[in-house]
XYZ file of C-alpha atoms in Angstrom:
521
model
C -0.052 0.157 0.047
C 1.312 3.615 -1.372
C 1.229 5.133 1.984
C 4.478 7.841 1.729
C 4.001 10.580 -1.284
C 5.459 13.915 -2.342
C 3.483 15.887 -5.000
C 5.993 18.419 -7.040
C 3.979 21.319 -7.820
C 5.744 22.729 -11.254
C 3.224 24.705 -11.711
C -0.321 24.796 -14.581
C -0.906 27.597 -16.438
C -4.181 26.679 -18.595
C -6.730 28.504 -20.960
C -9.210 27.852 -18.229
C -7.167 26.929 -14.868
C -4.184 29.042 -12.998
C -2.088 27.154 -10.664
C 0.929 29.600 -10.121
C 1.476 31.367 -7.495
C -0.125 32.921 -5.357
C -2.751 30.031 -7.039
C -3.003 26.872 -6.464
C -4.785 24.894 -9.253
C -6.619 21.266 -8.859
C -4.214 19.346 -9.538
C -2.963 19.170 -5.788
C -5.650 19.210 -3.948
C -7.040 16.266 -6.392
C -4.154 14.155 -5.634
C -4.063 14.196 -2.699
C -7.746 13.723 -1.705
C -7.839 10.332 -3.747
C -5.286 9.317 -1.303
C -6.730 10.587 1.597
C -10.471 9.499 0.192
C -7.943 5.498 0.235
C -5.080 6.166 3.485
C -6.662 8.051 5.731
C -3.475 8.828 6.869
C -1.174 8.980 4.239
C 1.617 11.326 4.477
C 1.696 13.543 2.114
C 4.288 16.145 1.649
C 4.014 19.024 -0.776
C 6.908 21.135 -2.588
C 6.069 24.093 -5.020
C 8.842 23.789 -7.508
C 10.241 27.208 -6.181
C 10.697 25.876 -2.463
C 11.847 23.264 -4.156
C 14.711 25.155 -5.759
C 15.259 26.573 -2.596
C 15.827 23.724 -0.589
C 17.214 21.179 -3.718
C 18.882 18.889 -1.000
C 15.932 18.392 1.871
C 13.507 18.184 -1.895
C 15.533 15.383 -3.068
C 16.229 13.436 0.097
C 12.346 13.468 1.249
C 11.546 12.511 -2.402
C 13.651 9.702 -2.960
C 12.443 8.923 1.123
C 8.374 8.529 -0.193
C 7.165 5.722 -2.238
C 5.320 7.622 -5.116
C 7.047 10.693 -6.931
C 3.635 12.886 -8.411
C 5.696 15.732 -10.663
C 2.169 18.050 -11.698
C 3.625 20.291 -14.761
C 2.221 22.289 -17.697
C 2.767 25.957 -17.701
C 0.694 25.843 -21.219
C -0.551 29.248 -21.658
C 2.709 32.172 -22.224
C 2.666 34.193 -19.811
C 5.063 35.778 -17.221
C 4.794 35.865 -13.440
C 5.548 37.391 -10.567
C 4.426 35.182 -7.600
C 6.938 31.808 -8.669
C 8.478 30.343 -11.980
C 7.210 27.180 -13.488
C 9.350 23.723 -13.360
C 11.223 23.593 -17.303
C 12.079 20.761 -18.826
C 15.701 20.674 -17.754
C 14.916 20.845 -14.173
C 12.495 17.557 -14.972
C 15.247 16.015 -16.750
C 17.611 16.449 -13.322
C 14.974 15.982 -10.776
C 14.198 12.811 -12.468
C 17.845 11.629 -12.604
C 18.475 12.117 -8.870
C 14.423 9.334 -8.208
C 15.630 7.206 -10.932
C 14.329 4.844 -7.906
C 11.526 6.238 -7.137
C 7.645 6.242 -8.584
C 6.985 9.354 -10.529
C 4.043 9.830 -12.502
C 3.126 13.014 -14.351
C -0.164 14.654 -14.192
C -1.561 17.914 -14.928
C -1.923 19.307 -19.264
C 1.306 18.521 -19.493
C 0.717 14.690 -19.236
C -2.025 15.005 -22.166
C -1.040 18.039 -24.242
C 3.012 18.062 -23.937
C 5.963 19.672 -21.865
C 5.278 23.290 -23.057
C 7.826 26.320 -23.003
C 6.181 28.922 -23.328
C 4.249 31.362 -26.165
C 6.535 31.015 -29.908
C 7.561 27.539 -28.551
C 6.614 23.996 -29.963
C 5.644 22.051 -26.562
C 7.700 18.595 -26.058
C 5.961 15.706 -27.341
C 4.503 13.780 -24.376
C 6.064 10.533 -26.133
C 10.173 11.980 -25.530
C 8.876 12.262 -21.460
C 7.426 8.176 -21.285
C 10.666 6.955 -20.290
C 11.321 9.053 -17.538
C 7.835 8.543 -15.656
C 6.471 5.032 -13.997
C 3.527 7.204 -15.758
C 2.145 9.245 -17.666
C -1.831 10.468 -16.570
C -3.051 11.177 -20.142
C -6.347 10.949 -17.891
C -8.233 12.140 -14.403
C -5.604 12.394 -12.124
C -8.315 11.501 -9.070
C -9.480 8.569 -10.895
C -5.922 6.567 -11.398
C -4.616 7.647 -8.096
C -7.908 5.911 -7.398
C -7.522 2.528 -9.269
C -3.619 3.240 -7.825
C -3.933 3.168 -4.658
C -6.214 0.192 -4.523
C -4.934 -2.202 -6.988
C -0.891 -0.973 -8.103
C 0.585 0.213 -10.797
C 0.203 -2.012 -13.196
C -3.802 -2.446 -13.341
C -4.097 1.239 -13.037
C -5.428 2.706 -15.972
C -4.096 6.280 -16.846
C -6.469 6.984 -19.695
C -9.987 6.841 -17.947
C -11.293 10.332 -17.659
C -14.217 11.676 -15.087
C -17.916 10.677 -16.813
C -19.326 12.954 -13.398
C -17.909 14.627 -10.198
C -18.523 12.422 -7.820
C -15.483 11.229 -6.926
C -13.702 14.071 -7.606
C -16.259 15.875 -5.638
C -15.032 13.533 -2.820
C -11.298 14.524 -3.580
C -11.404 18.236 -3.582
C -13.054 18.046 -0.355
C -10.688 16.062 1.250
C -7.078 17.263 -0.702
C -8.897 20.820 0.537
C -5.903 20.862 3.587
C -3.391 20.739 1.411
C -3.562 24.408 0.673
C -1.799 24.399 4.848
C 1.286 22.674 3.088
C 1.234 26.121 0.170
C 3.279 28.702 1.137
C 1.491 31.307 0.507
C -1.038 29.965 2.873
C -2.266 32.239 5.575
C -0.449 35.006 3.433
C -2.816 35.780 -0.037
C -3.009 32.133 -1.800
C -5.946 32.668 -3.641
C -7.299 29.150 -4.816
C -8.771 28.092 -8.088
C -12.449 26.095 -8.523
C -13.431 24.590 -11.545
C -17.157 24.224 -11.544
C -16.844 22.773 -15.196
C -14.702 20.982 -17.782
C -14.864 21.337 -21.780
C -16.156 23.981 -24.290
C -19.268 24.689 -25.358
C -17.528 25.338 -28.848
C -16.090 22.010 -29.146
C -19.040 20.452 -31.206
C -17.252 23.050 -33.730
C -14.044 22.000 -33.304
C -13.379 25.317 -30.939
C -9.810 27.653 -31.288
C -7.130 25.744 -33.268
C -4.407 26.638 -30.200
C -6.800 25.805 -27.718
C -6.452 22.689 -25.500
C -10.313 23.065 -23.869
C -12.167 21.263 -26.533
C -10.118 18.438 -26.832
C -12.271 16.909 -23.239
C -14.920 16.510 -25.748
C -18.784 16.908 -24.373
C -18.620 20.046 -21.095
C -19.459 18.139 -17.702
C -21.430 20.275 -15.665
C -19.927 20.048 -11.220
C -22.839 20.762 -9.244
C -23.629 23.964 -6.735
C -23.561 21.683 -4.182
C -20.348 19.991 -4.789
C -18.358 23.801 -5.483
C -20.141 24.853 -2.627
C -19.442 22.160 -0.725
C -15.927 22.390 -1.811
C -15.347 26.279 -1.272
C -16.776 25.356 2.823
C -14.392 23.296 3.400
C -11.577 25.696 1.980
C -13.065 28.215 4.116
C -12.912 26.392 7.309
C -9.791 26.235 6.811
C -8.748 29.813 6.531
C -8.750 30.158 2.413
C -9.760 33.778 2.358
C -9.348 34.272 -1.579
C -11.437 31.995 -3.913
C -11.477 32.847 -8.067
C -14.318 30.979 -9.780
C -11.957 30.371 -12.641
C -10.960 26.395 -14.002
C -14.008 26.927 -16.969
C -13.802 28.325 -20.127
C -16.972 30.510 -19.727
C -18.384 30.966 -16.273
C -21.544 32.495 -18.457
C -22.043 29.184 -19.254
C -21.653 26.966 -16.003
C -25.563 25.032 -16.183
C -26.252 26.857 -19.793
C -29.254 25.094 -21.502
C -28.500 23.313 -24.628
C -24.738 23.172 -23.348
C -22.742 20.379 -25.505
C -25.783 20.791 -27.848
C -24.959 24.081 -29.524
C -22.395 26.023 -29.539
C -23.505 29.362 -28.034
C -26.080 27.834 -25.538
C -28.132 29.396 -23.475
C -26.795 31.006 -20.215
C -29.035 30.459 -16.916
C -29.049 33.258 -14.875
C -31.131 31.691 -12.078
C -28.227 28.870 -11.261
C -24.932 31.591 -11.435
C -27.313 34.010 -8.985
C -27.583 30.543 -6.526
C -23.759 29.286 -7.269
C -23.039 33.217 -6.077
C -25.003 33.376 -3.284
C -24.222 30.182 -2.228
C -21.058 30.866 -1.941
C -21.283 33.911 0.008
C -23.768 31.781 2.717
C -20.885 29.244 3.414
C -17.845 31.373 3.154
C -19.539 35.280 4.407
C -15.946 36.385 5.072
C -14.302 36.045 1.822
C -12.236 38.909 1.045
C -11.195 37.662 -3.033
C -14.157 36.148 -4.889
C -13.256 37.126 -8.707
C -13.905 34.849 -11.875
C -11.516 34.092 -15.014
C -12.937 33.520 -17.851
C -15.471 34.877 -20.590
C -16.483 33.900 -24.002
C -17.388 37.145 -25.799
C -19.246 34.968 -27.730
C -21.782 34.341 -25.023
C -22.735 37.799 -24.594
C -22.666 38.810 -28.708
C -25.735 35.781 -29.032
C -27.293 36.148 -25.683
C -26.603 40.305 -24.297
C -30.006 40.190 -21.818
C -29.094 36.683 -20.423
C -25.086 38.035 -20.541
C -26.281 41.170 -18.252
C -28.491 39.378 -15.762
C -25.510 37.406 -14.788
C -22.734 40.072 -14.784
C -24.770 42.009 -12.282
C -24.773 38.930 -10.281
C -21.809 38.405 -10.155
C -21.008 42.040 -9.871
C -23.710 41.663 -6.843
C -21.843 38.939 -5.127
C -18.201 39.089 -5.989
C -15.887 41.486 -4.789
C -14.104 44.599 -6.651
C -10.771 43.918 -8.710
C -12.517 41.240 -11.089
C -11.714 40.556 -14.498
C -13.496 39.167 -17.628
C -10.912 37.919 -19.578
C -12.495 38.308 -23.096
C -10.746 35.332 -25.011
C -10.702 37.571 -28.153
C -7.706 36.250 -29.675
C -7.097 38.555 -32.680
C -8.985 41.417 -34.437
C -8.481 40.133 -38.072
C -11.482 38.828 -39.781
C -9.176 35.995 -41.832
C -7.322 35.331 -38.037
C -10.752 34.034 -36.998
C -11.787 32.789 -39.463
C -8.473 30.709 -40.735
C -8.915 29.424 -36.036
C -12.282 29.202 -35.535
C -12.307 31.743 -33.058
C -15.721 33.152 -30.844
C -15.959 36.384 -32.683
C -15.385 38.597 -35.018
C -14.071 42.238 -34.466
C -17.321 44.371 -33.973
C -18.800 41.610 -31.557
C -15.976 41.795 -29.780
C -16.041 45.970 -29.757
C -19.696 45.090 -28.289
C -18.799 42.543 -25.609
C -16.231 45.273 -24.151
C -19.026 47.675 -24.288
C -21.579 45.333 -22.638
C -19.023 44.719 -19.462
C -18.046 48.009 -19.734
C -21.732 49.231 -18.831
C -22.212 47.169 -15.948
C -18.807 46.869 -14.633
C -16.959 49.700 -14.489
C -18.498 51.582 -10.626
C -15.919 51.358 -8.256
C -15.722 49.438 -5.279
C -14.499 49.463 -1.204
C -10.873 48.602 -2.619
C -10.851 51.584 -5.000
C -11.003 49.253 -8.268
C -13.621 49.092 -10.533
C -16.036 46.228 -10.249
C -15.359 44.335 -13.198
C -13.203 44.921 -16.201
C -12.717 43.284 -19.381
C -9.767 41.978 -20.269
C -8.311 40.801 -23.964
C -5.836 38.323 -24.837
C -4.230 38.598 -28.126
C -2.503 35.618 -29.919
C -0.081 36.464 -32.737
C 1.819 33.022 -34.940
C -1.750 31.937 -35.450
C -2.507 30.753 -39.242
C -3.736 33.732 -42.001
C -1.288 36.288 -39.862
C -0.463 38.788 -42.031
C 0.883 42.611 -41.504
C -2.636 43.579 -41.786
C -3.223 41.266 -38.621
C -1.046 44.142 -36.731
C -2.070 46.696 -38.369
C -6.354 45.570 -37.655
C -5.094 44.567 -33.601
C -3.374 48.352 -33.020
C -7.117 50.026 -34.817
C -9.226 48.477 -32.511
C -6.982 48.807 -29.579
C -6.884 52.928 -31.133
C -11.417 52.417 -31.007
C -11.595 51.359 -27.562
C -9.324 54.203 -26.944
C -11.576 56.730 -28.852
C -14.740 54.784 -26.830
C -13.720 56.000 -23.011
C -13.642 52.124 -22.491
C -11.675 50.705 -19.457
C -9.938 47.565 -20.385
C -8.092 46.288 -17.362
C -5.654 43.790 -18.885
C -3.913 43.191 -22.290
C -2.301 39.866 -22.711
C 0.085 40.294 -26.277
C 1.362 36.460 -26.351
C 2.866 34.054 -29.138
C 1.203 31.694 -29.639
C 2.322 28.122 -28.294
C 1.495 24.445 -29.541
C 0.129 22.064 -28.229
C -0.459 18.353 -28.491
C -3.426 16.951 -29.638
C -5.031 20.245 -30.540
C -5.963 21.615 -34.491
C -2.554 23.281 -34.557
C 0.030 20.625 -33.605
C -0.665 19.775 -37.478
C 0.266 23.263 -38.556
C 3.149 23.655 -36.060
C 5.671 24.437 -39.180
C 3.623 26.683 -40.524
C 3.438 28.628 -37.044
C 6.890 28.309 -36.826
C 7.703 29.804 -39.966
C 5.377 33.204 -39.177
C 6.835 32.781 -35.728
C 10.384 33.841 -37.221
C 8.881 36.012 -40.453
C 7.467 38.400 -38.202
C 9.658 38.032 -35.153
C 10.913 41.968 -35.221
C 7.833 43.105 -35.862
C 6.129 41.401 -33.302
C 8.358 43.072 -31.093
C 8.653 46.779 -31.695
C 4.100 45.871 -31.955
C 3.997 44.364 -28.357
C 5.854 47.829 -27.201
C 4.067 50.590 -29.084
C 1.267 48.864 -27.836
C 1.720 49.154 -24.275
C 2.830 53.371 -24.896
C -0.001 53.415 -26.445
C -3.164 51.501 -24.948
C -1.808 50.039 -21.500
C -0.503 53.446 -19.926
C -3.177 55.108 -21.129
C -6.015 52.175 -19.366
C -3.591 52.218 -16.044
C -4.232 56.085 -16.106
C -8.166 55.625 -16.889
C -8.978 52.639 -14.412
C -6.721 54.404 -11.927
C -6.361 58.070 -11.697
C -3.817 60.077 -10.232
C -4.901 60.197 -5.883
C -7.382 56.801 -5.864
C -6.506 55.092 -2.630
C -6.023 51.341 -2.894
C -6.881 49.121 -0.517
C -5.785 45.390 1.078
C -2.667 45.428 -1.288
C -0.299 42.783 -0.474
C 3.448 43.511 -0.466
C 5.132 40.612 -2.399
C 7.982 41.473 -3.141
C 10.766 43.933 -2.361
C 14.338 44.991 -3.761
C 16.551 47.726 -2.259
C 15.176 50.668 -3.444
C 11.405 49.564 -3.899
C 8.518 47.004 -2.656
C 6.018 45.478 -5.201
C 2.655 45.402 -4.111
C -0.989 43.604 -5.289
C -4.387 42.458 -4.588
C -4.833 39.377 -4.369
C -7.224 37.847 -7.178
C -7.690 38.184 -10.941
C -4.388 39.735 -12.756
C -4.147 42.217 -10.176
C -2.254 45.802 -11.339
C 1.487 46.050 -9.422
C 1.968 48.717 -7.109
C 5.393 50.038 -6.430
C 6.109 51.514 -3.207
C 9.992 52.948 -2.692
C 11.516 51.867 -0.086
C 11.107 48.169 1.834
C 8.112 47.650 2.860
C 8.275 44.260 5.160
C 7.129 41.546 3.026
C 3.251 40.208 3.418
C 2.022 43.676 5.397
C -1.167 44.741 4.201
C -1.142 48.441 2.803
C -3.319 51.487 2.039
C -2.042 53.169 -1.138
C -2.513 56.593 -2.887
C -1.396 56.228 -6.602
C 0.839 58.577 -7.536
C 2.821 57.529 -11.110
C 2.187 54.899 -14.032
C 4.557 52.926 -16.384
C 3.307 50.688 -19.023
C 2.629 47.278 -16.735
C 2.487 49.139 -13.389
C 1.822 51.642 -11.185
C 3.959 53.723 -8.337
C 2.172 54.842 -5.325
C 3.046 56.267 -1.674
C 1.559 54.289 1.664
C -0.887 55.822 3.843
C -1.240 53.243 5.474
C 0.556 49.322 6.858
C -0.431 46.672 9.410
C 0.456 43.242 9.526
C -1.201 40.318 7.394
């Protein structure tokens, strides 16, 4: 019987779901919960890759003494992170070499879609990792772990996918206490909550680069399961929650999901979800969302307005509805089966602004759109850069606010339609490399700084910032939650202090401010 386990969290970043600190994704909780469901007194040690780097000798010793090393990996969405650095393929190879006498399994998106190397890269195929692990778990981790604990490696099936959330809900509740071992626990830890799995657009194939439609027909998690998990986390002291592990929060329990590309949202169900969370966790400091499909807003504006108003009613300010627009070039939209055309995307941005631009208690607007733009997709040309800039300029001229603009080069992942066109993508990435760099800097100067000034005018006071990083000359502080603005403060402030700050200046991606109050967390 396996009873001594080490989990190495190499961090995950997926189109639906974030697991880079201060976030913890679903995978560590599912693994720990599935183990404790079978062996209640199992000894599970949880390490983040950053902690393992800092205490490498101790980590390797503990891993060697374990019966099972579980590696979680897959930063499949290109990004830069203030809170942590994902596991690299080189680090993975070193760790596996030093633990070669231990059974090792790989779970997370890296197991099914390759080991992503960030934007502008082709993922390392899972086939090239096969000899490094005892097993690569392409299926759902709680099912594999459950079988492993009962039957051993020979009979546990790594390809099985859940058909319902019965076992997962139990694993989420039992595994909630693994958060106590996270280095950000009691500070700014944000727990990512899964509401459903899969994309409603799977019936048309979804976006060419995305892994979510590959899950097949969307599988919904019950209100009861979600609310009971939040309650378990809240009782453990978690105060920052994000409903982020789904491709479109508006489509949770939507009518005809799995039958229509854009199913009709159900505002009453989402009202019950948020109300239920608030009933069991009344003292949450952060309750945020993540992804919103702009196509849902375009097809069902009335239902979308009702849901967005519900979110504003129950959430905490500073929230971001990340819109997967990807491109304002119609040719790229058509070639890659993207969600909306340019003018439709603009309408979704306008609607979210109407509902969410009022300021809340922490000084931030309640709910603003975020925009993702991806470069290197088939169909791209110089005109793509011109069209993207043209629509960003329209947003500025209309007086709209966008909290976050994420410009990145596409990551090509295994088992996506784009994988079959990876040579074409590599060609485009090389062809427009210099143009991309120039364009990115220009957008940061033209768009990002204007948006920061619009969202946070000079003199705005921000409450409940947490000091996360410091150098000899300044300290960086942020809110816990979705895509928080980084605030740069002169001088050294004790880490994990809670600050109120008055905004004074701006750069492309952050603001500067002066503290007006400070207390320990």
